Amino acid sequence: MGALAAALLLCALASLGRVCGAAWPTHTACRSGDLEMRYQSCDPLQDFGFSIDQCSRQLKSNLNIRFGIILREDIRELFLELGLLSKGESIMHISYPICEEDLPKFSFCGRKKGEQIYFSGPVNNPSFEIPKGEYQVLLQLRNQAWALVACANATVVGL
Amino acid sequence: MASHVSCFLLALLFFASCSIITSLNQMCTEKEANMTYNCENLGLREIPDNLPNTTEFLEFGFNFLPTIQNATFIRLIDLVFLDLTRCQINWIHEDTFQRHHQLNTLVLTGNPLIFMAETSLNGPMSLKHLFLTQTGITNLEFIPVHNLENLESLHLGGNHLSSIKFPENFPTQNLKVLDFQNNAIHYISSEDMGPLKQATNLSLNFNGNDIKGIEPGAFHSKNFQSLKFGGSLNLSVILTGLQNSTAQSLWLGTFEDIINEDITSAMFEGLCDMSVESINLQKHHFSDFSPATFRCFNRLQELDLTQTHLKKLPSGIKGMNSLKKLVLNVNDFDELCQISAASFPSLTDLYIKGNSKKLDLGVSCLEKLEDLQKLDLSHSNIEASDCCHLQLKNLLHLQYLNLSYNEPVGLQSKAFKECPRLEVLDLAFTHLHVNAPQSPFQNLDHLHVLNLSHCLLDTSNQHLLAGLRDLRHLNFQGNRFPDGSIPNTNLLQTVGTLEILILSFCDLLSIDQQAFQSLQKISHLDLSHNSLTGMSIEALSPLKGIYLNLGANSLSIVPSHLLHILSQQTTINLSHNPLDCTCLNIHFITWYKENLQKLEGSEETVCANPPSLRGTKLSDVELSCAITPTGIFFLVMFLFLFIFLLTCSIKILLRKRYHHI
């Protein structure tokens, strides 16, 4: 009887979680022989889709990515905030402008709240090698008013 | 039986918790009482009852309204702005906005519209802005034309339109903005442009449409505020198609994710047959950059060549006498002289921001730009050991100079003597070497604004700011003073005209009493993010009626004799200080509560001591430090008892002593 009650409670909590917005599922952005990238949306309002076309520890320059999201904010200006952690310790933090008033780098710059974006194309990154190990990456996209556009907790595993 | 009971309880718990959550969800945010509300992301299926009838601005995006009709918004007849972004609207039925005479803006972005009734937009007296972005429209006939006579902007981006041809009866006379971004428009004919004849000074946006052809004459003798063809693959098609038209600005830039062929000089031939004031060509590659490229640019006033992979501009460009503004941001120059400035003698604004290489300012590279008023050289890896009189030679009319975010720069006395009319000088985050007692800003009689934040300056140099006769705004954030203290004799004494002074993040521990004596005109003083204590407030006694920011300091106890100094100011921020909420600080706490209207950031102004009150807002603290009547009663009783016991013991002592006598 106790087991039944516990099961019911668990079930109730689980459905509560679903109804009232729990964590989004963890997705795999890429997986290959020596590299794996997983991510989870940390925006309480929504999930988003992301993938990388090639996946190896020796990352090539100008990677092609695919990205799909619904905008909940205008992106006249858009900034990427990227924090890299290893074993809980911060290794580096990068802030990178994606859309600026005087330099909209990508064709989606300037889109409005409510628009659905699907981006498939190069991201103009330098090539670099990912050392073996596990890394946590915190990604945030923020707009001109510093409102959150997208948020991801990612794990990169170099095998 | 018991299991049933527990199941029931669990179910009850589940529903109870969920109903709490849904009822919480119902709460819209009030942004302006009875006027402006935000109800986004609440999963609402109707207008909540608690929304007042007087609501004028309503953000209702990301809710669930499959059908909207006459009854949906009937209560809110004062609506001026209604945002229904992504509400999964399929149907907009007859007379939905019949009673909304004030409605001015309607946002329907991202709704999968199936049908809009003929009279669905009737009602508003003056509907000015209509957003139909990403609503799945394939044909412009979809939009009900009744009641669009006053429309000023129509947003149709992200749909499936292949033609821009409006129905004949579509009213366009008041249209100022027409946005066709990211559609499938490949061809523009004269017939398409016909219905837009009545519109004047229109801004047309065709970004993200691959225009493959424009019928000759389609834009004939038309006048535009702006035309955007961003990301178009074939520029010559566009420029040829725009023959005999006039546009204030023409945006022909491209993007990282679009692969364009290189631009050739021949592509600009079409520009000779049209009249444009401003052109943007960002992110293009030029294959044969030569003076001939600019043959048809002769009437241009503004040219933006941001990130066009330029290493130099060709010398000997002729006929660009009318160019006033040139943007060369994010290019690959090695030396400033490579921009061949002499080709643009009338230039008033020049931007070379974010140069990818180390930019050498050279000598006199801009001396032919006698009319130059604005120069932005920020983020360009500039390094100079002795700046800037040779580098900025002959810029007699320069008013604005931005050298922020560069490599270390050395400044001598009168470093800017070649630009005596400077009004704004921004050197933020550029490490400045100034040897004492040099005065680099000497002779800048017109300088109003000086940003020296994070310049790692030697603040013991008393003459650093000498000669700034009319300086009103000084940002000195992030510079350190010796021993963390501003002494009585300091570099601020030479700038008595200051109105705004920012000294945040300067690692200050104290300010000497007379330090601000000369600052008679200050109206805004920011001392936040330092380690100042209550004692430093004394230095603020000469200041009256100012905005004072003392946030994020080490203020704990504020002595009562200094409170009048705070009282004489207009607005004060004391947030994020380790304030003491014991009786030692009772005068300050009383003062704080009496002056709440003057205080900014009171949500973050909290106690740090005693531990029991840590985190309590200062405005909520109740302290009773005075002695109450009961206290006085007990004190008197105690005294009586004490005197009584004393007399008793003296008596006993005396009796013992003299007993044997």
mmCIF file of C-alpha atoms in Angstrom, chain A residues 30-132:
data_model
loop_
_atom_site.group_PDB
_atom_site.id
_atom_site.type_symbol
_atom_site.label_atom_id
_atom_site.label_comp_id
_atom_site.label_asym_id
_atom_site.label_seq_id
_atom_site.Cartn_x
_atom_site.Cartn_y
_atom_site.Cartn_z
ATOM 1 C CA CYS A 30 26.571 15.929 -32.404
ATOM 2 C CA ARG A 31 28.187 12.584 -31.682
ATOM 3 C CA SER A 32 31.123 10.894 -33.364
ATOM 4 C CA GLY A 33 34.178 8.819 -32.560
ATOM 5 C CA ASP A 34 36.003 11.286 -30.385
ATOM 6 C CA LEU A 35 33.506 14.030 -29.568
ATOM 7 C CA GLU A 36 30.069 14.339 -28.087
ATOM 8 C CA MET A 37 28.050 17.474 -27.504
ATOM 9 C CA ARG A 38 24.862 17.526 -25.488
ATOM 10 C CA TYR A 39 22.754 20.525 -24.567
ATOM 11 C CA GLN A 40 19.684 21.407 -22.581
ATOM 12 C CA SER A 41 17.668 24.606 -22.798
ATOM 13 C CA CYS A 42 17.810 26.658 -19.588
ATOM 14 C CA ASP A 43 15.113 29.074 -20.727
ATOM 15 C CA PRO A 44 12.117 28.150 -18.564
ATOM 16 C CA LEU A 45 9.760 29.167 -21.361
ATOM 17 C CA GLN A 46 10.959 27.044 -24.233
ATOM 18 C CA ASP A 47 13.282 24.519 -25.829
ATOM 19 C CA PHE A 48 15.250 25.069 -29.037
ATOM 20 C CA GLY A 49 16.947 22.923 -31.680
ATOM 21 C CA PHE A 50 20.632 22.914 -32.548
ATOM 22 C CA SER A 51 23.057 20.703 -34.441
ATOM 23 C CA ILE A 52 26.550 20.872 -35.891
ATOM 24 C CA ASP A 53 27.377 19.339 -39.268
ATOM 25 C CA GLN A 54 30.778 17.911 -38.443
ATOM 26 C CA CYS A 55 31.902 16.583 -35.157
ATOM 27 C CA SER A 56 35.471 15.852 -34.224
ATOM 28 C CA ARG A 57 37.887 17.095 -31.594
ATOM 29 C CA GLN A 58 39.750 18.944 -34.363
ATOM 30 C CA LEU A 59 37.032 21.519 -35.068
ATOM 31 C CA LYS A 60 37.273 23.057 -38.526
ATOM 32 C CA SER A 61 36.865 26.758 -39.142
ATOM 33 C CA ASN A 62 33.585 28.095 -40.481
ATOM 34 C CA LEU A 63 31.445 25.299 -39.103
ATOM 35 C CA ASN A 64 27.972 24.839 -40.457
ATOM 36 C CA ILE A 65 25.277 24.726 -37.850
ATOM 37 C CA ARG A 66 21.514 24.376 -37.844
ATOM 38 C CA PHE A 67 19.453 26.286 -35.349
ATOM 39 C CA GLY A 68 15.699 26.570 -34.845
ATOM 40 C CA ILE A 69 13.888 28.691 -32.264
ATOM 41 C CA ILE A 70 10.888 30.914 -31.663
ATOM 42 C CA LEU A 71 11.897 34.442 -30.730
ATOM 43 C CA ARG A 72 10.345 35.784 -27.589
ATOM 44 C CA GLU A 73 12.167 39.072 -27.952
ATOM 45 C CA ASP A 74 13.152 41.344 -30.839
ATOM 46 C CA ILE A 75 16.745 40.873 -31.925
ATOM 47 C CA ARG A 76 17.710 44.231 -33.335
ATOM 48 C CA GLU A 77 20.914 43.547 -31.428
ATOM 49 C CA LEU A 78 22.017 40.106 -30.289
ATOM 50 C CA PHE A 79 24.957 39.077 -28.135
ATOM 51 C CA LEU A 80 26.396 35.658 -27.360
ATOM 52 C CA GLU A 81 27.689 35.129 -23.832
ATOM 53 C CA LEU A 82 29.710 31.944 -23.552
ATOM 54 C CA GLY A 83 31.229 30.572 -20.367
ATOM 55 C CA LEU A 84 33.495 27.522 -20.393
ATOM 56 C CA LEU A 85 33.983 25.410 -17.275
ATOM 57 C CA SER A 86 36.035 22.343 -16.594
ATOM 58 C CA LYS A 87 35.584 20.360 -13.390
ATOM 59 C CA GLY A 88 33.435 23.196 -12.026
ATOM 60 C CA GLU A 89 36.110 25.815 -12.567
ATOM 61 C CA SER A 90 35.730 28.648 -15.007
ATOM 62 C CA ILE A 91 38.261 28.542 -17.834
ATOM 63 C CA MET A 92 37.098 31.452 -19.943
ATOM 64 C CA HIS A 93 34.257 33.780 -20.787
ATOM 65 C CA ILE A 94 33.552 35.166 -24.229
ATOM 66 C CA SER A 95 31.131 37.883 -25.228
ATOM 67 C CA TYR A 96 30.512 38.128 -28.938
ATOM 68 C CA PRO A 97 28.191 40.439 -30.864
ATOM 69 C CA ILE A 98 26.089 38.617 -33.453
ATOM 70 C CA CYS A 99 23.790 41.447 -34.475
ATOM 71 C CA GLU A 100 24.583 45.106 -33.987
ATOM 72 C CA GLU A 101 22.803 48.183 -35.241
ATOM 73 C CA ASP A 102 25.710 49.157 -37.466
ATOM 74 C CA LEU A 103 26.739 45.595 -38.337
ATOM 75 C CA PRO A 104 24.018 42.959 -38.661
ATOM 76 C CA LYS A 105 26.305 39.988 -39.352
ATOM 77 C CA PHE A 106 23.616 37.424 -40.124
ATOM 78 C CA SER A 107 20.525 37.498 -42.279
ATOM 79 C CA PHE A 108 18.258 36.850 -39.273
ATOM 80 C CA CYS A 109 19.362 40.032 -37.488
ATOM 81 C CA GLY A 110 16.498 42.429 -36.895
ATOM 82 C CA ARG A 111 13.778 39.775 -36.732
ATOM 83 C CA LYS A 112 10.884 40.462 -34.404
ATOM 84 C CA LYS A 113 9.360 38.889 -31.338
ATOM 85 C CA GLY A 114 7.198 35.921 -32.275
ATOM 86 C CA GLU A 115 9.088 35.063 -35.433
ATOM 87 C CA GLN A 116 10.317 31.549 -35.913
ATOM 88 C CA ILE A 117 13.946 31.323 -36.965
ATOM 89 C CA TYR A 118 15.608 28.519 -38.815
ATOM 90 C CA PHE A 119 19.252 29.169 -39.487
ATOM 91 C CA SER A 120 21.430 26.844 -41.471
ATOM 92 C CA GLY A 121 24.850 28.109 -42.381
ATOM 93 C CA PRO A 122 28.411 28.908 -41.389
ATOM 94 C CA VAL A 123 29.239 30.628 -38.097
ATOM 95 C CA ASN A 124 32.687 32.039 -38.908
ATOM 96 C CA ASN A 125 34.555 30.336 -36.064
ATOM 97 C CA PRO A 126 38.322 29.799 -36.001
ATOM 98 C CA SER A 127 39.537 26.195 -36.164
ATOM 99 C CA PHE A 128 40.750 24.720 -32.916
ATOM 100 C CA GLU A 129 41.345 21.423 -31.198
ATOM 101 C CA ILE A 130 39.300 20.398 -28.194
ATOM 102 C CA PRO A 131 41.548 18.689 -25.632
ATOM 103 C CA LYS A 132 40.351 15.435 -24.105
#
